[in-house]
Coordinates of C-alpha atoms in Angstrom, one line a residue:
Chain Z
M264 CA 223.2 -33.2 159.6
S265 CA 226.8 -33.2 160.6
E266 CA 229.3 -35.5 159.2
I267 CA 230.6 -38.2 161.6
L268 CA 232.9 -40.2 159.6
N269 CA 235.0 -39.1 156.6
L270 CA 237.4 -41.3 154.5
K271 CA 240.0 -39.5 152.6
D272 CA 241.9 -41.2 149.9
L273 CA 241.8 -44.6 151.7
K274 CA 244.0 -47.2 150.3
V275 CA 244.2 -50.8 151.4
Y276 CA 246.8 -52.8 149.7
Y277 CA 247.6 -56.5 150.3
P278 CA 251.3 -57.5 149.5
I279 CA 251.9 -60.4 147.1
R280 CA 255.2 -62.1 148.1
S281 CA 257.1 -64.2 145.9
G282 CA 260.6 -65.2 145.1
F283 CA 263.4 -66.6 147.2
F284 CA 263.5 -64.1 149.8
N285 CA 259.7 -63.8 150.0
R286 CA 260.0 -60.1 149.0
V287 CA 256.9 -57.9 148.1
T288 CA 256.8 -58.2 144.5
D289 CA 253.3 -56.6 143.9
N290 CA 250.3 -55.4 145.6
V291 CA 246.6 -56.4 145.4
L292 CA 244.7 -53.0 145.3
A293 CA 241.8 -54.0 147.4
V294 CA 240.8 -50.4 148.0
D295 CA 242.5 -47.8 145.9
G296 CA 241.8 -44.1 146.9
V297 CA 238.3 -44.0 148.3
D298 CA 236.6 -40.8 149.5
L299 CA 233.4 -41.3 151.4
T300 CA 231.4 -39.2 153.9
I301 CA 228.8 -40.5 156.4
H302 CA 226.5 -38.1 158.0
E303 CA 224.7 -38.5 161.4
G304 CA 221.8 -40.8 161.2
E305 CA 221.8 -41.4 157.5
T306 CA 222.2 -44.9 155.7
V307 CA 225.0 -44.9 153.1
G308 CA 224.9 -47.9 150.8
L309 CA 228.0 -49.4 149.4
V310 CA 227.4 -51.8 146.4
G311 CA 229.5 -53.7 144.1
E312 CA 230.4 -57.1 142.8
S313 CA 232.3 -59.6 145.0
G314 CA 235.9 -58.6 145.3
S315 CA 235.3 -55.0 144.6
G316 CA 236.7 -53.9 148.0
K317 CA 233.4 -53.0 149.7
S318 CA 233.9 -55.4 152.7
T319 CA 237.4 -54.3 153.0
I320 CA 236.2 -50.6 153.5
G321 CA 233.9 -51.8 156.3
K322 CA 236.4 -53.7 158.1
T323 CA 238.8 -50.9 157.8
I324 CA 236.4 -48.5 159.3
V325 CA 235.9 -50.6 162.4
G326 CA 239.5 -51.2 162.7
L327 CA 239.8 -55.0 161.6
E328 CA 242.0 -54.1 158.6
Q329 CA 245.1 -52.0 158.5
M330 CA 244.8 -49.1 156.0
T331 CA 247.9 -48.7 153.8
S332 CA 247.4 -45.0 153.4
G333 CA 244.7 -42.4 153.7
Q334 CA 242.8 -40.8 156.5
L335 CA 239.9 -42.0 158.6
I336 CA 238.4 -38.9 160.2
Y337 CA 235.8 -39.4 163.1
K338 CA 234.3 -36.3 164.4
G339 CA 237.2 -34.2 163.3
Q340 CA 239.8 -36.4 164.6
D341 CA 242.2 -38.7 162.6
V342 CA 241.7 -42.1 164.0
S343 CA 243.9 -44.1 161.5
K344 CA 246.1 -45.2 164.4
K345 CA 244.9 -48.1 166.7
K346 CA 246.4 -46.2 169.6
I347 CA 244.2 -43.1 169.1
R348 CA 241.2 -45.4 168.4
N349 CA 241.6 -47.1 171.8
Q350 CA 242.0 -43.7 173.6
L351 CA 238.8 -42.4 172.2
K352 CA 236.9 -45.7 172.8
Y353 CA 236.3 -45.3 169.0
N354 CA 234.6 -48.8 168.8
K355 CA 232.0 -47.8 171.4
D356 CA 230.6 -45.5 168.7
V357 CA 231.5 -47.5 165.7
Q358 CA 230.2 -51.1 165.7
M359 CA 229.7 -53.8 163.1
I360 CA 227.0 -56.3 162.2
F361 CA 228.5 -59.4 160.4
Q362 CA 227.3 -61.3 157.3
D363 CA 227.3 -64.7 159.0
A364 CA 225.4 -64.2 162.2
F365 CA 226.0 -67.6 163.5
S366 CA 229.7 -67.5 163.0
S367 CA 229.8 -64.1 164.6
L368 CA 228.4 -65.5 167.9
N369 CA 230.8 -67.5 170.1
P370 CA 229.3 -71.0 170.4
R371 CA 230.4 -71.5 174.0
K372 CA 228.8 -68.3 175.4
T373 CA 225.3 -67.5 176.3
I374 CA 223.4 -64.7 174.7
Y375 CA 223.7 -62.8 177.9
D376 CA 227.5 -62.9 177.8
I377 CA 227.6 -62.1 174.2
I378 CA 225.4 -58.9 174.4
A379 CA 227.2 -57.9 177.6
E380 CA 230.6 -58.1 176.0
P381 CA 230.9 -54.5 174.6
I382 CA 229.0 -53.1 177.5
R383 CA 231.6 -54.6 180.0
N384 CA 234.5 -53.3 177.9
F385 CA 233.3 -49.8 177.1
E386 CA 231.0 -48.8 180.0
K387 CA 231.9 -49.0 183.6
I388 CA 228.4 -49.9 185.0
D389 CA 227.5 -52.1 187.9
A390 CA 226.0 -55.5 187.4
N391 CA 222.4 -54.4 188.1
T392 CA 222.4 -51.6 185.5
E393 CA 224.0 -54.0 183.0
N394 CA 221.4 -56.5 183.6
K395 CA 218.6 -54.0 183.1
R396 CA 220.5 -52.7 179.9
I397 CA 220.6 -56.3 178.5
H398 CA 216.9 -56.8 179.1
E399 CA 216.1 -53.6 177.4
L400 CA 218.2 -54.6 174.5
L401 CA 216.5 -57.8 174.4
D402 CA 213.2 -56.1 174.2
I403 CA 214.3 -53.8 171.4
V404 CA 215.3 -56.8 169.2
G405 CA 212.1 -58.5 170.2
L406 CA 213.5 -61.8 171.8
P407 CA 212.0 -63.5 174.7
K408 CA 213.7 -63.3 178.2
Q409 CA 214.7 -66.9 178.4
A410 CA 217.0 -66.4 175.3
L411 CA 219.4 -64.9 177.8
E412 CA 220.4 -68.3 179.1
Q413 CA 220.6 -70.0 175.8
Y414 CA 223.4 -70.7 173.3
P415 CA 223.6 -69.4 169.7
F416 CA 222.8 -72.7 168.0
Q417 CA 219.4 -72.8 169.6
F418 CA 218.2 -69.9 167.6
S419 CA 217.1 -69.4 163.9
G420 CA 219.1 -67.5 161.4
G421 CA 217.0 -64.4 161.8
Q422 CA 217.1 -64.5 165.6
Q423 CA 220.9 -64.8 165.3
Q424 CA 221.2 -61.8 163.3
R425 CA 219.0 -59.9 165.7
I426 CA 221.3 -61.0 168.6
G427 CA 224.1 -59.7 166.4
I428 CA 222.3 -56.4 166.1
A429 CA 221.6 -56.2 169.8
R430 CA 225.3 -56.6 170.5
A431 CA 226.1 -53.9 167.9
V432 CA 223.7 -51.4 169.4
A433 CA 224.5 -52.3 173.1
T434 CA 226.9 -49.4 173.6
N435 CA 224.6 -46.8 171.7
P436 CA 227.0 -46.3 168.7
K437 CA 226.8 -43.5 166.2
L438 CA 227.7 -45.7 163.2
I439 CA 227.1 -49.4 162.5
V440 CA 228.9 -51.0 159.6
A441 CA 226.5 -53.7 158.3
D442 CA 228.5 -56.0 156.1
E443 CA 225.9 -57.9 154.0
P444 CA 223.6 -58.3 157.0
V445 CA 220.9 -60.2 155.3
S446 CA 222.5 -62.0 152.5
A447 CA 222.7 -65.2 154.5
L448 CA 219.1 -65.1 155.4
D449 CA 216.1 -66.2 153.3
L450 CA 213.6 -63.7 151.8
S451 CA 211.0 -63.4 154.5
V452 CA 213.5 -63.2 157.3
Q453 CA 215.5 -60.5 155.2
A454 CA 212.6 -58.2 155.2
Q455 CA 212.1 -58.7 159.0
V456 CA 215.6 -57.9 159.8
L457 CA 215.8 -55.0 157.5
N458 CA 212.6 -53.3 158.7
F459 CA 213.9 -53.9 162.2
M460 CA 217.3 -52.1 161.4
K461 CA 215.3 -49.3 160.0
L462 CA 213.3 -49.1 163.2
I463 CA 216.2 -48.9 165.4
Q464 CA 217.7 -46.4 163.2
K465 CA 214.7 -44.2 163.6
D466 CA 214.6 -44.7 167.4
L467 CA 218.3 -44.4 168.2
G468 CA 219.5 -42.1 165.5
I469 CA 222.2 -44.5 164.2
A470 CA 224.0 -44.1 160.9
F471 CA 224.4 -47.2 158.9
L472 CA 227.1 -48.1 156.3
F473 CA 225.2 -50.7 154.5
I474 CA 227.3 -53.0 152.4
S475 CA 225.5 -55.1 150.0
H476 CA 225.5 -56.6 146.5
D477 CA 221.6 -56.8 146.5
L478 CA 220.4 -53.6 145.0
G479 CA 216.7 -54.3 145.9
V480 CA 217.8 -54.3 149.5
V481 CA 220.0 -51.2 149.1
R482 CA 217.1 -49.3 147.4
H483 CA 214.9 -50.2 150.4
M484 CA 217.5 -49.2 153.0
T485 CA 219.7 -46.3 152.0
D486 CA 219.7 -42.6 151.4
N487 CA 223.1 -42.3 149.7
I488 CA 224.7 -45.0 147.6
A489 CA 228.3 -45.4 146.5
V490 CA 229.1 -48.0 143.7
M491 CA 232.4 -49.6 143.7
H492 CA 234.3 -51.5 141.2
N493 CA 237.7 -52.9 141.4
G494 CA 238.7 -51.0 144.5
R495 CA 237.4 -47.7 143.4
I496 CA 234.2 -45.8 143.6
V497 CA 232.7 -45.4 140.0
E498 CA 229.5 -43.4 141.0
K499 CA 228.1 -42.0 144.1
G500 CA 225.0 -40.0 144.8
T501 CA 221.6 -40.1 146.3
R502 CA 219.3 -43.0 145.9
R503 CA 217.5 -41.2 143.1
D504 CA 220.7 -40.2 141.4
I505 CA 221.9 -43.7 141.2
F506 CA 218.5 -45.6 140.4
D507 CA 216.9 -43.1 138.1
E508 CA 219.8 -41.3 136.5
P509 CA 222.9 -43.8 136.4
Q510 CA 225.7 -42.3 134.5
H511 CA 228.4 -44.9 134.7
I512 CA 228.3 -48.0 132.5
Y513 CA 229.1 -50.1 135.4
T514 CA 226.2 -48.7 137.4
K515 CA 223.9 -49.3 134.5
R516 CA 225.1 -52.7 134.3
L517 CA 224.4 -53.6 138.0
L518 CA 221.0 -52.0 137.7
S519 CA 220.1 -54.2 134.7
A520 CA 221.1 -57.2 136.6
I521 CA 218.2 -56.8 139.1
P522 CA 215.9 -59.8 138.4
S523 CA 212.4 -58.8 137.4
I524 CA 209.4 -61.1 137.8
D525 CA 207.4 -59.4 135.1
V526 CA 206.9 -62.4 133.0
T527 CA 205.0 -60.8 130.2
R528 CA 207.9 -58.5 129.4
R529 CA 210.4 -61.2 129.7
A530 CA 211.9 -61.0 126.3
E531 CA 212.0 -57.1 126.4
N532 CA 214.0 -57.3 129.7
R533 CA 216.4 -59.8 128.4
K534 CA 217.1 -57.7 125.3
N535 CA 217.5 -54.7 127.5
R536 CA 220.0 -56.6 129.6
L537 CA 222.0 -57.8 126.6
K538 CA 222.1 -54.2 125.2
V539 CA 223.5 -52.9 128.5
E540 CA 226.1 -55.7 128.6
Q541 CA 227.1 -55.0 125.1
D542 CA 227.3 -51.3 125.9
F543 CA 229.6 -52.1 128.8
E544 CA 231.9 -54.1 126.7
D545 CA 232.0 -51.5 124.0
K546 CA 232.6 -48.5 126.3
K547 CA 235.0 -50.2 128.7
A548 CA 238.1 -48.7 127.2
N549 CA 236.5 -45.2 127.6
F550 CA 235.5 -45.6 131.2
Y551 CA 238.6 -47.4 132.6
D552 CA 242.3 -46.6 132.2
K553 CA 244.5 -49.0 130.7
D554 CA 245.1 -50.8 133.9
G555 CA 241.5 -51.5 134.4
H556 CA 241.0 -48.8 137.1
A557 CA 238.1 -46.5 137.1
L558 CA 238.8 -42.9 136.3
P559 CA 238.7 -40.1 138.8
L560 CA 235.2 -39.0 140.0
K561 CA 233.6 -36.0 138.3
K562 CA 231.0 -33.8 140.0
L563 CA 227.7 -33.9 138.0
S564 CA 225.4 -32.1 140.6
E565 CA 225.6 -31.2 144.3
S566 CA 225.0 -34.8 145.3
H567 CA 226.0 -36.7 142.3
W568 CA 229.4 -37.9 141.3
A569 CA 230.5 -40.3 138.7
A570 CA 233.8 -41.6 137.1
L571 CA 233.3 -40.4 133.6
P572 CA 235.6 -40.0 130.7
K573 CA 236.3 -36.5 129.3
G574 CA 233.1 -35.5 127.3
G575 CA 231.6 -38.9 128.5
E576 CA 228.5 -37.2 129.7
N577 CA 227.4 -36.2 126.3
V578 CA 227.8 -39.6 124.9
E579 CA 225.8 -41.0 127.7
S580 CA 223.0 -38.4 128.2
N581 CA 220.7 -39.7 125.5
Y582 CA 220.6 -43.1 127.0
Chain V
M83 CA 226.0 -68.6 187.2
T84 CA 226.2 -72.1 188.5
E85 CA 223.4 -73.2 186.3
K86 CA 224.9 -71.8 183.4
K87 CA 228.2 -73.7 183.9
H88 CA 226.2 -76.8 184.4
K89 CA 224.4 -76.6 181.1
N90 CA 227.7 -75.7 179.3
S91 CA 229.5 -78.8 180.6
L92 CA 226.4 -80.8 180.0
S93 CA 226.5 -80.5 176.2
L94 CA 230.1 -81.7 176.2
V95 CA 229.6 -84.5 178.6
H96 CA 226.4 -85.3 176.7
S97 CA 228.1 -85.8 173.3
I98 CA 230.9 -87.8 174.8
K99 CA 228.3 -90.1 176.3
E100 CA 226.7 -90.5 173.0
E101 CA 229.9 -91.4 171.3
L102 CA 230.7 -93.9 173.9
K103 CA 227.3 -95.5 173.6
K104 CA 228.0 -96.0 169.9
D105 CA 231.5 -97.3 170.3
K106 CA 231.3 -100.3 172.7
L107 CA 235.0 -100.7 172.6
A108 CA 235.7 -97.4 174.0
M109 CA 232.9 -97.9 176.5
I110 CA 234.5 -101.1 177.9
S111 CA 237.9 -99.4 177.9
T112 CA 236.7 -96.5 179.8
I113 CA 235.1 -98.8 182.6
F114 CA 238.2 -101.0 182.6
L115 CA 240.6 -97.9 182.9
V116 CA 238.7 -96.4 185.8
A117 CA 238.7 -99.8 187.6
V118 CA 242.5 -100.1 187.0
F119 CA 243.2 -96.6 188.2
L120 CA 241.0 -97.1 191.3
I121 CA 242.5 -100.5 192.2
V122 CA 246.1 -99.3 191.7
Y123 CA 245.9 -96.0 193.6
I124 CA 243.8 -97.4 196.5
Y125 CA 245.9 -100.5 196.8
S126 CA 249.2 -98.6 196.8
M127 CA 247.9 -96.1 199.3
F128 CA 248.3 -98.9 202.0
L129 CA 251.9 -99.9 201.1
K130 CA 254.9 -98.6 202.9
Q131 CA 258.1 -98.1 201.2
S132 CA 259.7 -101.0 203.0
N133 CA 257.1 -103.3 201.4
Y134 CA 258.7 -103.0 197.9
V135 CA 262.3 -102.0 198.8
D136 CA 263.2 -104.7 201.3
V137 CA 264.7 -107.9 200.0
N138 CA 263.7 -111.3 201.2
I139 CA 266.2 -113.7 199.7
M140 CA 264.4 -116.7 200.9
D141 CA 261.3 -116.0 198.7
Q142 CA 263.2 -115.3 195.6
Y143 CA 261.6 -116.4 192.3
L144 CA 258.7 -118.2 193.9
A145 CA 256.5 -119.6 191.1
P146 CA 252.8 -118.4 190.8
L147 CA 250.2 -119.9 193.1
T148 CA 252.9 -120.8 196.0
T149 CA 252.3 -119.8 199.6
G150 CA 249.9 -117.1 199.0
H151 CA 251.7 -115.3 196.0
L152 CA 249.2 -115.5 193.3
L153 CA 251.6 -114.4 190.6
G154 CA 254.8 -115.5 192.3
T155 CA 257.7 -113.3 193.4
D156 CA 260.6 -111.5 191.7
N157 CA 264.3 -111.6 192.3
G158 CA 264.0 -109.7 195.5
G159 CA 261.4 -112.1 196.9
R160 CA 258.5 -109.5 196.6
D161 CA 255.0 -110.3 195.5
I162 CA 254.5 -109.6 191.8
I163 CA 251.0 -108.2 192.4
M164 CA 252.3 -105.8 194.9
M165 CA 255.1 -104.8 192.7
L166 CA 252.7 -104.4 189.7
M167 CA 250.5 -102.1 191.7
I168 CA 253.3 -99.8 193.0
S169 CA 255.0 -99.8 189.6
A170 CA 251.8 -99.0 187.8
R171 CA 251.3 -96.0 190.2
N172 CA 254.9 -94.6 189.6
S173 CA 254.5 -95.1 185.8
F174 CA 251.1 -93.4 185.8
N175 CA 252.2 -90.7 188.1
I176 CA 255.0 -89.7 185.9
A177 CA 252.8 -89.9 182.8
F178 CA 250.2 -87.8 184.4
A179 CA 252.8 -85.0 185.5
V180 CA 254.3 -84.9 182.0
T181 CA 250.9 -84.8 180.4
L182 CA 249.8 -81.9 182.6
I183 CA 252.9 -79.9 181.9
T184 CA 252.8 -80.7 178.2
L185 CA 249.1 -79.6 177.9
V186 CA 249.5 -76.4 180.0
V187 CA 252.6 -75.2 178.0
G188 CA 251.3 -76.5 174.7
N189 CA 248.0 -74.8 175.1
I190 CA 249.4 -71.5 176.1
L191 CA 252.1 -71.3 173.5
G192 CA 249.8 -72.8 170.7
V193 CA 247.0 -70.4 171.3
I194 CA 249.4 -67.3 171.5
T195 CA 251.4 -68.2 168.4
G196 CA 248.3 -69.2 166.4
Y197 CA 246.5 -66.0 167.5
F198 CA 249.2 -63.5 166.6
G199 CA 250.6 -65.4 163.7
G200 CA 252.8 -63.4 161.3
R201 CA 256.6 -63.0 161.9
F202 CA 256.3 -64.2 165.5
D203 CA 254.7 -67.4 164.5
L204 CA 257.2 -67.9 161.7
I205 CA 260.2 -67.7 164.0
F206 CA 258.6 -69.7 166.8
M207 CA 257.6 -72.6 164.4
R208 CA 261.1 -72.7 163.0
F209 CA 262.3 -73.0 166.6
T210 CA 259.9 -75.9 167.3
D211 CA 261.1 -77.5 164.0
F212 CA 264.6 -77.5 165.3
V213 CA 263.6 -79.0 168.7
M214 CA 261.5 -81.7 166.8
I215 CA 264.5 -82.9 164.8
L216 CA 266.6 -83.3 167.9
P217 CA 267.0 -87.1 168.9
S218 CA 265.0 -86.6 171.9
M219 CA 265.5 -90.1 173.4
M220 CA 269.3 -89.9 173.3
I221 CA 269.3 -86.4 174.8
I222 CA 267.0 -87.5 177.6
I223 CA 269.4 -90.4 178.5
V224 CA 272.3 -88.0 178.5
F225 CA 270.5 -85.7 180.7
V226 CA 269.4 -88.5 183.1
T227 CA 272.9 -89.6 183.4
I228 CA 274.5 -86.2 184.1
I229 CA 272.0 -84.6 186.4
P230 CA 273.6 -84.8 189.8
R231 CA 270.6 -85.4 192.2
F232 CA 268.3 -87.3 190.0
N233 CA 264.8 -88.0 191.1
S234 CA 261.4 -88.5 189.6
W235 CA 260.8 -84.6 189.4
S236 CA 263.9 -84.3 187.1
L237 CA 262.6 -87.2 185.0
I238 CA 259.3 -85.3 184.5
G239 CA 261.0 -82.1 183.7
I240 CA 263.4 -83.8 181.2
I241 CA 260.7 -85.6 179.3
S242 CA 258.6 -82.4 179.2
I243 CA 261.3 -80.5 177.5
F244 CA 260.5 -82.5 174.4
S245 CA 256.9 -83.3 174.7
W246 CA 255.2 -79.9 174.4
I247 CA 255.8 -79.5 170.7
G248 CA 253.1 -81.8 169.4
T249 CA 250.5 -80.2 171.4
T250 CA 251.7 -76.8 170.7
R251 CA 251.4 -77.4 166.9
L252 CA 248.1 -79.0 167.2
I253 CA 246.5 -76.2 169.2
R254 CA 248.2 -73.5 167.0
A255 CA 246.6 -75.0 163.9
R256 CA 243.2 -75.0 165.4
T257 CA 243.5 -71.6 166.8
M258 CA 244.5 -70.3 163.4
T259 CA 241.1 -71.6 162.0
E260 CA 239.3 -70.1 165.0
V261 CA 240.9 -66.7 164.6
N262 CA 239.3 -66.2 161.3
R263 CA 235.8 -66.8 162.5
D264 CA 233.7 -63.7 162.9
Y265 CA 233.1 -64.1 166.6
V266 CA 236.7 -63.4 167.0
Q267 CA 236.3 -60.2 164.9
A268 CA 233.2 -59.2 166.8
S269 CA 235.2 -59.5 170.1
K270 CA 237.8 -57.3 168.6
T271 CA 235.3 -54.7 167.7
S272 CA 233.8 -55.0 171.1
G273 CA 237.1 -53.8 172.6
T274 CA 238.0 -57.1 174.2
S275 CA 241.8 -57.5 174.9
D276 CA 243.9 -59.9 172.9
F277 CA 244.6 -61.9 176.1
K278 CA 240.9 -62.3 176.9
I279 CA 240.1 -63.2 173.3
M280 CA 242.7 -65.9 173.3
F281 CA 241.9 -67.6 176.6
R282 CA 238.2 -66.7 177.2
E283 CA 236.8 -66.6 173.7
I284 CA 238.9 -69.0 171.5
W285 CA 240.2 -71.5 174.1
P286 CA 236.8 -72.8 175.3
N287 CA 236.1 -73.8 171.7
L288 CA 239.2 -76.1 171.7
S289 CA 238.3 -77.9 174.9
T290 CA 237.1 -81.0 173.4
L291 CA 240.3 -81.3 171.2
V292 CA 242.3 -80.7 174.4
I293 CA 240.7 -83.5 176.1
A294 CA 241.2 -85.9 173.1
E295 CA 244.7 -84.8 172.9
A296 CA 245.3 -85.3 176.6
T297 CA 244.4 -89.0 176.4
L298 CA 246.6 -89.7 173.5
V299 CA 249.6 -87.8 175.1
F300 CA 249.0 -89.7 178.3
A301 CA 249.2 -93.0 176.5
G302 CA 252.5 -91.9 174.8
N303 CA 254.0 -90.8 177.9
I304 CA 253.4 -94.1 179.6
G305 CA 255.2 -95.7 176.8
L306 CA 258.0 -93.3 177.0
E307 CA 258.6 -93.6 180.8
T308 CA 258.5 -97.4 180.7
G309 CA 260.8 -97.5 177.7
L310 CA 263.3 -95.2 179.6
S311 CA 262.9 -97.4 182.8
F312 CA 263.4 -100.5 180.8
L313 CA 266.6 -99.2 179.5
G314 CA 267.7 -98.2 183.0
F315 CA 267.4 -94.5 182.4
G316 CA 264.0 -93.9 183.9
L317 CA 263.0 -93.7 187.4
P318 CA 265.8 -93.9 190.1
A319 CA 266.5 -97.0 192.1
G320 CA 264.1 -97.6 194.8
T321 CA 261.2 -96.4 192.7
P322 CA 259.8 -99.4 190.9
S323 CA 258.3 -98.9 187.4
L324 CA 256.6 -101.1 185.0
G325 CA 259.7 -100.6 182.8
T326 CA 262.0 -101.9 185.5
M327 CA 259.9 -105.0 185.9
I328 CA 260.0 -105.8 182.2
N329 CA 263.8 -105.2 182.5
E330 CA 264.0 -108.6 184.2
A331 CA 263.5 -110.1 180.7
T332 CA 267.0 -108.9 179.7
N333 CA 268.5 -111.8 181.7
P334 CA 268.0 -114.8 179.4
E335 CA 267.5 -117.2 182.3
T336 CA 264.5 -115.3 183.7
M337 CA 263.3 -114.5 180.3
T338 CA 262.9 -118.3 179.5
D339 CA 262.4 -120.0 182.8
K340 CA 260.7 -117.4 184.9
P341 CA 258.1 -115.5 182.7
W342 CA 255.9 -114.6 185.6
T343 CA 258.4 -111.9 186.6
W344 CA 258.0 -109.8 183.5
V345 CA 254.9 -110.9 181.6
P346 CA 252.4 -109.4 184.0
A347 CA 253.9 -105.9 183.6
T348 CA 253.9 -106.1 179.8
V349 CA 250.3 -107.1 179.8
V350 CA 249.3 -104.2 182.0
I351 CA 251.1 -101.8 179.7
L352 CA 249.6 -103.2 176.5
I353 CA 246.1 -103.2 177.8
V354 CA 246.2 -99.8 179.6
V355 CA 247.7 -98.1 176.6
L356 CA 245.3 -99.8 174.1
A357 CA 242.4 -98.8 176.3
I358 CA 243.5 -95.1 176.5
I359 CA 243.9 -95.1 172.7
F360 CA 240.4 -96.5 172.0
I361 CA 239.0 -93.8 174.3
G362 CA 241.1 -91.1 172.8
N363 CA 239.9 -92.0 169.3
A364 CA 236.3 -91.8 170.4
L365 CA 237.0 -88.4 172.0
R366 CA 238.8 -87.3 168.8
R367 CA 235.7 -88.2 166.8
V368 CA 233.6 -86.1 169.3
A369 CA 236.0 -83.2 168.8
D370 CA 235.7 -83.5 165.0
Q371 CA 231.9 -83.7 165.1
R372 CA 231.8 -80.6 167.2
Q373 CA 233.9 -78.7 165.0
A374 CA 232.0 -79.9 161.9
T375 CA 228.6 -79.0 163.2
R376 CA 229.5 -75.4 164.0

């Protein structure tokens, strides 16, 4: 597994302007020094609460947000600049699936034109081949032929998201950034879309950056997971590292928040949750610096990293 | 391809039809307006310039219903109905042309400035603010008087200088809300150029709004042109306008004793502009619905 995308010390700041001359007086640190590696064909999960900067990372990777500093290395080349990205046809290989499927489809275009858009831009192929390719894609996402002449509003949410996926895989990308692709769908449709994403991953060998706040979904989908809080990664590792041996208090807090339908142990679960929450409040000062930023990551094993305080491992290991 | 286009326009036409069915006033206005335009343009096709320029002093100020003049004659002895037709055509033509220029310029500038935003938008909007606070009526009058070879084209140009701003601002505002929609972002990641995103992706989504805006701008321009002609700074001599017909009322004697010379023109303006505004409001509601349901 060779790495295809590497984020090095990525920072995205949004300026806060104020005063008479509208000068930049402060910055919102949406993403503050993130390192992340994505290998070919794997699924990396990016989890965290709202506003933790996970969507900003996704948008920066596909080039919808400007990075303030840092490097975005794609197949050994720095693609931080838009010019270089355009030269390399970077977006042919790195595509995105959006959270709100309906809003991501132009209401005035037919499904055919929507799916054809990236193909027309990135691949110089004649109308016949294009037509064949689009029918192929429609087969892959399991929609009927007559869908091509229809408009987005004529489809259900799950179908709309599958159209979004068809567009994303149209140019045979290497990496797809999926920004909460199922959070707007109801549960039965979620499973359908997720399994379908897994299927095309297996068939086409696509790597996913799976951005989500739903840990159940992340557990189902991903190989490696990075947990974000306030613009920094607080813990990253394999699925097993994160779910079975969480080290950071924030990760533990997130995991305890997964709802459980085990009614007989309701009281016990609740007690457990409260304990973790209390733990988080107590140890907050240890795990975050005085500005509320997470500490630098520490290597715990070959795959597992966490932002622990000095000597923090010992404090935490008995938990 | 043709079938696709057909379907696409059908949904827009369909929702407009539905709205007109609900709004009887707008429905009647539409039928009325279409009739007026047909009559005016077909009638005036058969007129020669000598018909409405030549003066026949013998027939001056004939009262209505005398010797074949249903609405009487004006101070040049010309039939009022004929004058109404030719004047209405001239006024409508000016309003059409100004509306067309306004919409083209307003749409292009509005979409561009709304799409790019940022510093360009800031500077450009301050420029439109500046043009907006200029006393446009006075400046138009000054231009009309100082331009050497004044004709209806120069009048169209002069009015257009000030009329594009409202449309530009409206289109800009709507473009700014469209830009944040995910389909624009998706187009960006699909490698579509900015120009294509602006006019092939975003603009079709504004089309209902543009139609509604067009009708209201058209009504406004009829008012502006007739106002200028009334003051004597509108269409040049030899090109009658509804405004020049109403200008008869500035003479106290005609105003009180010969109302048939100026009342018909005022009635035409009143009814036509009202009808257009009723239709425009119905279209505006369609535009709002289509925005809300997406």
